[in-house]
mmCIF file of C-alpha atoms in Angstrom:
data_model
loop_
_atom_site.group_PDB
_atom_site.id
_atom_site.type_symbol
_atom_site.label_atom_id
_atom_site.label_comp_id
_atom_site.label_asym_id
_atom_site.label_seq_id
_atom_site.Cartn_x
_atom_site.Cartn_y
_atom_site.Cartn_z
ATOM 1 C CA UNK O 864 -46.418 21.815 -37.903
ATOM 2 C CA UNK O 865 -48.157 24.662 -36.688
ATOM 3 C CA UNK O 866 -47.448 27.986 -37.852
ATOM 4 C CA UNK O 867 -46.742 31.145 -35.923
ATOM 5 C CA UNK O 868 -50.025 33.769 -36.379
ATOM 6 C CA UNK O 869 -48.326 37.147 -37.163
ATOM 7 C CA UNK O 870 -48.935 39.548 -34.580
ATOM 8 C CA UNK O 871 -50.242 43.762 -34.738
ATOM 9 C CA UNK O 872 -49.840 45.644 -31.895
ATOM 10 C CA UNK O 873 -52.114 48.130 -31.054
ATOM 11 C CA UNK O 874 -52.549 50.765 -27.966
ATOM 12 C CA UNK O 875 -54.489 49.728 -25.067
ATOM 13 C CA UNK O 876 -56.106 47.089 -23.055
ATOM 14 C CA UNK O 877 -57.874 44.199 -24.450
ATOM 15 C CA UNK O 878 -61.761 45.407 -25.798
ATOM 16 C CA UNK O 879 -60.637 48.870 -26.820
ATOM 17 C CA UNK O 880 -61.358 50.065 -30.200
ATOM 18 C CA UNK O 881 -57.719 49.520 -31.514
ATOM 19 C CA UNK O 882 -58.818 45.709 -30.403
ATOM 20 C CA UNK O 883 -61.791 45.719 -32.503
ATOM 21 C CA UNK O 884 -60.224 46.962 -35.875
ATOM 22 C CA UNK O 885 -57.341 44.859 -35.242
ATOM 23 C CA UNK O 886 -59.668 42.059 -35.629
ATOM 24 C CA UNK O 887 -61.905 43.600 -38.241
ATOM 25 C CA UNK O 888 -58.579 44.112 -40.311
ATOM 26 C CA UNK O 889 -56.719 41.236 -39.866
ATOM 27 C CA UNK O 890 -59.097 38.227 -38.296
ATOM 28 C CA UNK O 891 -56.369 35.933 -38.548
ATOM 29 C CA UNK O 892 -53.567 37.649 -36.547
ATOM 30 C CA UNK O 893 -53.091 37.813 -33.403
ATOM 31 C CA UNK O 894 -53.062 41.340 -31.657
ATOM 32 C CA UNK O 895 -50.244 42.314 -28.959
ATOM 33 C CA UNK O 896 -52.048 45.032 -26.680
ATOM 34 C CA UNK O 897 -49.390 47.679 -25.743
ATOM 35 C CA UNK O 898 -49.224 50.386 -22.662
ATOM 36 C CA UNK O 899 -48.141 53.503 -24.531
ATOM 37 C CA UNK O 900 -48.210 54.447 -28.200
ATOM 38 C CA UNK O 901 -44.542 54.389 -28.075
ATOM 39 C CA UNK O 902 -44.560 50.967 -26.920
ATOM 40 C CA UNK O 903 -46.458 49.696 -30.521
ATOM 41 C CA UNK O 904 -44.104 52.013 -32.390
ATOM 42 C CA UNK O 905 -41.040 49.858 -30.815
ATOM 43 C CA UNK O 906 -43.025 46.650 -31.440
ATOM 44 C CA UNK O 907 -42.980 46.780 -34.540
ATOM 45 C CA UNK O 908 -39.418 48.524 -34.776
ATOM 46 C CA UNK O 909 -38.021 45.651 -32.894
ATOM 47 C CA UNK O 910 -39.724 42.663 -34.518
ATOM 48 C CA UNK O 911 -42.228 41.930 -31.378
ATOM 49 C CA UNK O 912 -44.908 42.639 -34.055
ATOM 50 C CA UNK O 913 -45.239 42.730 -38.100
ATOM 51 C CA UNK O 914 -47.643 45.211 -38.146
ATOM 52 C CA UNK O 915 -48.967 48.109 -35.749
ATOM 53 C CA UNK O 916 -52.958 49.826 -35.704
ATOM 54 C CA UNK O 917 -52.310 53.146 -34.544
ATOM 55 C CA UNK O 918 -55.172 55.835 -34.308
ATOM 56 C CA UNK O 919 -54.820 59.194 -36.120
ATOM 57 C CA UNK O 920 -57.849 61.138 -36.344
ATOM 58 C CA UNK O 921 -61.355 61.252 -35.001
ATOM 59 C CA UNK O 922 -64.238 62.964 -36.557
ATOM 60 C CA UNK O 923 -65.543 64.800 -33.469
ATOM 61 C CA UNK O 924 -61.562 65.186 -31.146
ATOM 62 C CA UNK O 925 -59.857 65.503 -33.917
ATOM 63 C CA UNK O 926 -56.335 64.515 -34.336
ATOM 64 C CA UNK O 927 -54.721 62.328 -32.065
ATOM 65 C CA UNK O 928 -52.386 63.947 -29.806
ATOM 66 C CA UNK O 929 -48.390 62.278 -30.126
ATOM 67 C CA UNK O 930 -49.123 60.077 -33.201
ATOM 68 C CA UNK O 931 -48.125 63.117 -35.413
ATOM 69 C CA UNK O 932 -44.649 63.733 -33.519
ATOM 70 C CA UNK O 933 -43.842 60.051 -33.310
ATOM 71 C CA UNK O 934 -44.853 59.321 -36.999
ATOM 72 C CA UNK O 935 -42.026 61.827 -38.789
ATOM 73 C CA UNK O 936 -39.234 60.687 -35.913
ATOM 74 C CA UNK O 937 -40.079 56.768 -36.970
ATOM 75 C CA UNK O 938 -38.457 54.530 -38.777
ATOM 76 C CA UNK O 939 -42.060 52.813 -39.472
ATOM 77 C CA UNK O 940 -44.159 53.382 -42.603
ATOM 78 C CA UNK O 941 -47.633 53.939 -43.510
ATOM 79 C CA UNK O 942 -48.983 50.941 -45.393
ATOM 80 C CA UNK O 943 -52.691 51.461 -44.514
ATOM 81 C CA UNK O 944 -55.619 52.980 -43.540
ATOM 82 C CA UNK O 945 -58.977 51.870 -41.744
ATOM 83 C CA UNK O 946 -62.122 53.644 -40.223
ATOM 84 C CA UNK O 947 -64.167 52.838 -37.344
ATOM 85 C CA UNK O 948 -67.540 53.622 -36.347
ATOM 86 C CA UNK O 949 -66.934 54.592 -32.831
ATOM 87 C CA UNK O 950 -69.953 52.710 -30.954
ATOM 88 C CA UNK O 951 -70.044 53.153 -27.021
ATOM 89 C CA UNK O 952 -71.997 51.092 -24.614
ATOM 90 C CA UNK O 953 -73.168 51.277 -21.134
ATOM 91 C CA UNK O 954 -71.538 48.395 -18.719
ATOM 92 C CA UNK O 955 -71.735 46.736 -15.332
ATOM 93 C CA UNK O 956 -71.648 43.729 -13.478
ATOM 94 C CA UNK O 957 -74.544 41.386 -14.707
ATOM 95 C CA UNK O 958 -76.155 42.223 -11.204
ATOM 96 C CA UNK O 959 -76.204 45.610 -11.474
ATOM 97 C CA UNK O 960 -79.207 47.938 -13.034
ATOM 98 C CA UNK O 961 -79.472 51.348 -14.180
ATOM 99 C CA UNK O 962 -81.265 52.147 -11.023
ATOM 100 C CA UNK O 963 -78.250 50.793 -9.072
ATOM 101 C CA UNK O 964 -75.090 52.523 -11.242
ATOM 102 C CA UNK O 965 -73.521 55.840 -9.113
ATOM 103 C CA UNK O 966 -70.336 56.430 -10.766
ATOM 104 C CA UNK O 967 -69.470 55.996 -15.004
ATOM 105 C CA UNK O 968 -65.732 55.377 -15.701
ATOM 106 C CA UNK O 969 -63.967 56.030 -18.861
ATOM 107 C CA UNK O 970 -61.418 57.602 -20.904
ATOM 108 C CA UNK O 971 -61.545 61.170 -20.886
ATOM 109 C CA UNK O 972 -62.503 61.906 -24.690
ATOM 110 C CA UNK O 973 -65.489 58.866 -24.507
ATOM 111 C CA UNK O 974 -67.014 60.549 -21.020
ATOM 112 C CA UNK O 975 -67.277 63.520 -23.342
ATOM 113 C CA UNK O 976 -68.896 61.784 -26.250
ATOM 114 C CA UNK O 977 -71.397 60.638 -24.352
ATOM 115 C CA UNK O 978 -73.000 63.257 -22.062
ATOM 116 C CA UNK O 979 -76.449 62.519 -23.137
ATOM 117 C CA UNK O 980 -76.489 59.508 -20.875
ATOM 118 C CA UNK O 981 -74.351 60.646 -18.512
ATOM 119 C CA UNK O 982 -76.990 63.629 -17.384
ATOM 120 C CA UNK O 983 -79.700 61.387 -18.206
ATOM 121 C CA UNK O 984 -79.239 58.699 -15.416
ATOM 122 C CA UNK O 985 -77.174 61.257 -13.015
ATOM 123 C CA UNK O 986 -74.127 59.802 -12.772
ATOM 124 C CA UNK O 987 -71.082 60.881 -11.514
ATOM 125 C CA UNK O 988 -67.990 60.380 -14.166
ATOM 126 C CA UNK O 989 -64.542 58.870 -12.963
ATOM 127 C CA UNK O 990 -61.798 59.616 -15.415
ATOM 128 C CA UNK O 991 -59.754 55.959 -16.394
ATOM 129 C CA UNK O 992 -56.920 55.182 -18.206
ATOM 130 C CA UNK O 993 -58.256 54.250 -21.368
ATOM 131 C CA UNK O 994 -62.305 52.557 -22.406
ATOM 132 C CA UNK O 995 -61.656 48.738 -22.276
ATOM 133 C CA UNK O 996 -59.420 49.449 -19.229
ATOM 134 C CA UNK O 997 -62.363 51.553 -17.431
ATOM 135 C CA UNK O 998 -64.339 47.925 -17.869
ATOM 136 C CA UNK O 999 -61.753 45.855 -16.771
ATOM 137 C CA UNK O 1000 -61.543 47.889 -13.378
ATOM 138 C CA UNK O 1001 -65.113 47.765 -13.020
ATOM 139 C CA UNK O 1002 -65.320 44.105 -13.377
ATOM 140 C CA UNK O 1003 -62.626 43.502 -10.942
ATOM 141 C CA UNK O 1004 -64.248 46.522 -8.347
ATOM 142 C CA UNK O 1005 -67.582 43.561 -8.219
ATOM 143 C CA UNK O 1006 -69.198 47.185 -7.213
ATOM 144 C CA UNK O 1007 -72.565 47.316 -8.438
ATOM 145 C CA UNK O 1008 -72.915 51.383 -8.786
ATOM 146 C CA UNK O 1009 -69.893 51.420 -11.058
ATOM 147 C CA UNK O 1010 -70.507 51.840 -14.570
ATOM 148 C CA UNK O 1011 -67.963 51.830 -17.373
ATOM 149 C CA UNK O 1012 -68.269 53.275 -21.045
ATOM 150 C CA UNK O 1013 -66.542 50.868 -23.462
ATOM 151 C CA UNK O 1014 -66.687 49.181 -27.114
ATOM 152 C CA UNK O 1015 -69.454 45.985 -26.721
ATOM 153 C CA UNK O 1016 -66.324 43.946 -27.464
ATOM 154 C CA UNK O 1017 -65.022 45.070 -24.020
ATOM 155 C CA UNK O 1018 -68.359 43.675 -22.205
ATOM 156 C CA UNK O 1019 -67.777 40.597 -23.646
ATOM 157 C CA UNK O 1020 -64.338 39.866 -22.253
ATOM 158 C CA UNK O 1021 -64.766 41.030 -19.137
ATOM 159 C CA UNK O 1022 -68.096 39.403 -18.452
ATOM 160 C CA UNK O 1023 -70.384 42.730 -17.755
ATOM 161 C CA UNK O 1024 -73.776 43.136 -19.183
ATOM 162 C CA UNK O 1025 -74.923 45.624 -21.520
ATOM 163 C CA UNK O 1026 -77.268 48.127 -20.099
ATOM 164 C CA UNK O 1027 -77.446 50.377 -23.181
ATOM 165 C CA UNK O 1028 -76.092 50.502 -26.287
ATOM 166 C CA UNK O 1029 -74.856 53.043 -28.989
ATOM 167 C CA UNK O 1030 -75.197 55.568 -25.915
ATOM 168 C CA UNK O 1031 -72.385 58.325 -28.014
ATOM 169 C CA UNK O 1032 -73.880 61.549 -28.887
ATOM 170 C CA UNK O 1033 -73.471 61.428 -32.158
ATOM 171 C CA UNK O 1034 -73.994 58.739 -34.859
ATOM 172 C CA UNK O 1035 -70.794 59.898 -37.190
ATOM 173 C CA UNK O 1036 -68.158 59.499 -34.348
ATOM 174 C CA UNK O 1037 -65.707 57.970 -36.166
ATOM 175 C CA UNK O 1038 -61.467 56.916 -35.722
ATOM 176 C CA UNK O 1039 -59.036 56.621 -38.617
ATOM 177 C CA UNK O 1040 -56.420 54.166 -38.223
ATOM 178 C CA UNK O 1041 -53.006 53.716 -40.124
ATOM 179 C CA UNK O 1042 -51.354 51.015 -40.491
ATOM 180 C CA UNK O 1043 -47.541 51.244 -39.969
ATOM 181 C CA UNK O 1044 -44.604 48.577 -41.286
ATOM 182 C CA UNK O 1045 -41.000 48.154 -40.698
ATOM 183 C CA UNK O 1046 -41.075 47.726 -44.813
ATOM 184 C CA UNK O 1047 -41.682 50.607 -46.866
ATOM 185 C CA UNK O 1048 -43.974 48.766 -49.076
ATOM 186 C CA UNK O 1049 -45.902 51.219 -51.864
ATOM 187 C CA UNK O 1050 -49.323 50.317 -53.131
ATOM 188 C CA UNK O 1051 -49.172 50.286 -56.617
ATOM 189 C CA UNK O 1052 -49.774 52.687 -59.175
ATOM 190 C CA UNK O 1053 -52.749 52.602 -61.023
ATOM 191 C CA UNK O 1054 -54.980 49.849 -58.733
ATOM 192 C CA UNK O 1055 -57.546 52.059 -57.385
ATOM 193 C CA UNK O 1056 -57.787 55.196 -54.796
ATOM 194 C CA UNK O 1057 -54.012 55.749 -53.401
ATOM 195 C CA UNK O 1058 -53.063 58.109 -50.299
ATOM 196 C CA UNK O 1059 -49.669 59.565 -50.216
ATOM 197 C CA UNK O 1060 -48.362 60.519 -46.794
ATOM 198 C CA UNK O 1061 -45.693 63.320 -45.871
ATOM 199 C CA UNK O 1062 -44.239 65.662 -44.483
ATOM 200 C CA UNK O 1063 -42.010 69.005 -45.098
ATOM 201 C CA UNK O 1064 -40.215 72.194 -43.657
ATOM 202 C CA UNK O 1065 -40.562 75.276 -45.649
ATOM 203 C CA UNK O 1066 -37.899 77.884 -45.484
ATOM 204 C CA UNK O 1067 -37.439 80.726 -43.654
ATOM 205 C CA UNK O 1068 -38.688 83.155 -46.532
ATOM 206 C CA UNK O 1069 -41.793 85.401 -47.167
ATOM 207 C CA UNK O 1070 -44.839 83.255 -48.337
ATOM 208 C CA UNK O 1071 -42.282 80.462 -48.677
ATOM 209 C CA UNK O 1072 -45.583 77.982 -48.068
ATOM 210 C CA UNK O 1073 -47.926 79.368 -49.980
ATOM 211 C CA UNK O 1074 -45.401 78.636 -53.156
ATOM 212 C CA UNK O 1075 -44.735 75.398 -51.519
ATOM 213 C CA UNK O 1076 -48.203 74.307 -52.531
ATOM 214 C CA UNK O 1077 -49.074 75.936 -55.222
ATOM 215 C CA UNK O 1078 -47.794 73.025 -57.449
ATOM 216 C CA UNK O 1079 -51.000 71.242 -55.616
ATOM 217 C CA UNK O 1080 -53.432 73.449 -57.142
ATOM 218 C CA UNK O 1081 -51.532 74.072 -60.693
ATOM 219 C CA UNK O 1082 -51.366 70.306 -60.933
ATOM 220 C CA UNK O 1083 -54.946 69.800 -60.246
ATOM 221 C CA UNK O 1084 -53.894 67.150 -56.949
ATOM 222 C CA UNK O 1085 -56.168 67.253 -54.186
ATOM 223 C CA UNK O 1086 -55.025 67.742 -50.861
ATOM 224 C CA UNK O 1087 -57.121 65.849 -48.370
ATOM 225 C CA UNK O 1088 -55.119 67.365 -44.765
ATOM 226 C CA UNK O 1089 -52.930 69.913 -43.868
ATOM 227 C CA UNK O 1090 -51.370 70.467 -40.346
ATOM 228 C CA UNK O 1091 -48.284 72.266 -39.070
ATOM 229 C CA UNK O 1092 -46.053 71.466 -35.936
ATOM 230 C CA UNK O 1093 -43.167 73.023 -33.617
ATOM 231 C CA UNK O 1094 -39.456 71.768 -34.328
ATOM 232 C CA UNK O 1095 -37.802 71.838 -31.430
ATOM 233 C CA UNK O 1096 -39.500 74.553 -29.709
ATOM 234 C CA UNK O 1097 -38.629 77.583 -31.991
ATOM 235 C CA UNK O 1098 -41.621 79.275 -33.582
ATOM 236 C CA UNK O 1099 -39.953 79.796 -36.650
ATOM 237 C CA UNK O 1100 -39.004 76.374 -37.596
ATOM 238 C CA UNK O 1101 -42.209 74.233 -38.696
ATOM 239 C CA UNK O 1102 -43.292 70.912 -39.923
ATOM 240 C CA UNK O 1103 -46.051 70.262 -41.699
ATOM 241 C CA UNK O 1104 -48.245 66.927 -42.472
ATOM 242 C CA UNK O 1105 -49.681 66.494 -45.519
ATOM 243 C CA UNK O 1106 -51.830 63.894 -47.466
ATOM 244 C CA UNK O 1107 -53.208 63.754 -50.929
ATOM 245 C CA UNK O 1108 -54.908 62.142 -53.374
ATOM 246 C CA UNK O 1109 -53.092 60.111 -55.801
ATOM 247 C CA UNK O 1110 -50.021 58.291 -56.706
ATOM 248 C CA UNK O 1111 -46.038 60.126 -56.415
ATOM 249 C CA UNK O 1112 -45.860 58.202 -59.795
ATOM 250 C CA UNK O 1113 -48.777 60.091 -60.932
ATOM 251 C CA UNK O 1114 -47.589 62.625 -63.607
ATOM 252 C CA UNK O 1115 -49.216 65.532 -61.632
ATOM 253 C CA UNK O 1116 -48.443 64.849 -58.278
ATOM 254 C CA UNK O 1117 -44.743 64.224 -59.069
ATOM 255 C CA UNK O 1118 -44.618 67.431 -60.643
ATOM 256 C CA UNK O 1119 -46.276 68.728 -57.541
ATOM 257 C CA UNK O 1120 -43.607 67.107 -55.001
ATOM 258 C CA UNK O 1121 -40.802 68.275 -57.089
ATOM 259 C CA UNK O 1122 -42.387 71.771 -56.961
ATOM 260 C CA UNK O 1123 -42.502 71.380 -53.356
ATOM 261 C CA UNK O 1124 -39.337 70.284 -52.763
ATOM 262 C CA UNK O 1125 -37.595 73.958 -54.416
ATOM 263 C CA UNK O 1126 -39.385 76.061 -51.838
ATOM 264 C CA UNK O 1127 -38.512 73.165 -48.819
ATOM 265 C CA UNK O 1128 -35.654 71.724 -46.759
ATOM 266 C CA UNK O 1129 -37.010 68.199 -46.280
ATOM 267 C CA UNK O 1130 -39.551 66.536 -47.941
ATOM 268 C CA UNK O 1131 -39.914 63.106 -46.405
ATOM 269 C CA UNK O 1132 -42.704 60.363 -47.486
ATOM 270 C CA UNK O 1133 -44.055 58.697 -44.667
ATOM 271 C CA UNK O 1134 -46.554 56.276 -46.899
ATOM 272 C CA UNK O 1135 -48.217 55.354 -49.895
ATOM 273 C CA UNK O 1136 -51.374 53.175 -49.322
ATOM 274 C CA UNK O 1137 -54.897 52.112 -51.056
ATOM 275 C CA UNK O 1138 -57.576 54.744 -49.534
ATOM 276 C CA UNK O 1139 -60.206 53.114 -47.288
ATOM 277 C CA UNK O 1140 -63.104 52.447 -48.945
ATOM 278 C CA UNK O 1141 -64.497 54.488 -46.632
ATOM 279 C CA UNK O 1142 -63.938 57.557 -47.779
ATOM 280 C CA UNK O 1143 -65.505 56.772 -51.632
ATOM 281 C CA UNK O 1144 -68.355 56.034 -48.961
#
């Protein structure tokens, strides 16, 4: 009897670089491409998927935008983290040439990561959807002055030929990924590098964050990120997202949560995972 492969949903067409850490991550599963974020949050929330790949942060855009309202609204946890080496290529049909390409399509944030080539060969950029979808559309346009910009994983299902490779800007473009669970499942304490995910309102009240986190420092716990948010559209009332280093059943970051929590209305952990290895790296 064959067994059912479990499934991870990620955010885009097949060949993006969700695709390509799916696979890195988990080889053996089988990933469920999605339209929308929101549609690999409800994936998972509704049992169309065990796990979902979700992109956070990038080292040259920054953070990704929605992920960080979604996550603290979610009934998913963070059980995971992964990094990926953003690597673009150059794309077209397997007749075209450089000399032939007009037009470059891709995702708004990859057209900007790669200029170099872009002025290089003169081409004209044509905003798409998303990168593997950009090759998809160029495959199916059997137009040999389109180019797309995609992951080489994206050339290889669509059939196009590689005309250059590694054409980003920069060599350190790179995408961190979280892995999110309908089961709140903690790494353990005391097995290597742990990240501890949350978030928290601080009160209404005069350097009311600045004591918030000064259990952090007291307690010696590093704190790796740090970003604030809206609540329903009044600019007093904000959120932040936090991560550090270490353990909540770590001696010093407990204390440091608990010292938190006095000076906050909500402190809410949104995961407790091994750190990448990636980031020892």
């Amino acid at each position: 009897m064959t067994s059912t492969p479990r499934r991870i949903a990620y955010q885009g067409e097949p060949g993006a670089n969700s695709h390509l850490v799916c696979q890195q991550a988990y080889p053996d599963w089988e990933p469920l491409p999605c339209a929308s974020f929101e549609h690999a949050f409800a994936a998972v929330e509704n049992g169309d998927a065990d796990l979902a790949m979700i992109p956070i942060d990038n080292s040259i855009a920054g953070r990704v935008a929605d992920i960080h309202h979604f996550l603290p609204t979610s009934s998913l946890k963070i059980v995971g983290e992964r990094f990926l080496r953003i690597q673009f290529s150059l794309m077209a049909l397997p007749e075209a040439s450089v000399d032939s390409l007009r037009t470059v399509h891709s995702h708004v944030h990859a057209l900007g990561q790669c200029r170099g080539v872009i002025r290089e060969l003169g081409l004209t950029p044509v905003v798409a959807g998303d990168t593997a979808g950009a090759a998809r559309e160029v495959a199916e346009s059997g137009d040999p002055t389109q180019a797309a910009i995609a992951p080489p994983l994206a050339a290889e299902i669509y059939g196009l030929q590689v005309l250059r490779a590694d054409v980003e800007d920069e060599d350190h473009n790179t995408t961190r990924f979280v892995v999110l669970s309908r089961d709140f499942e903690q790494a353990p304490s005391g097995s290597g590098p742990v990240v501890t995910t949350f978030i928290f309102n601080v009160r209404n009240l005069p350097a009311a964050l600045y004591k918030a986190l000064g259990g952090f420092a007291t307690n010696g716990v590093n704190m790796t990120k740090l970003e604030s948010y809206m609540v329903g559209g009044h600019f007093t009332a904000t959120q932040f997202l936090a991560e550090v280093d270490g353990h909540p059943d770590d001696p010093d970051v407990r204390n440091a949560l608990e010292e938190l929590a006095f000076f906050t209305t909500e402190v809410k952990v949104l995961g407790v995972y091994p750190a990448d290895s990636f980031r020892g790296a």
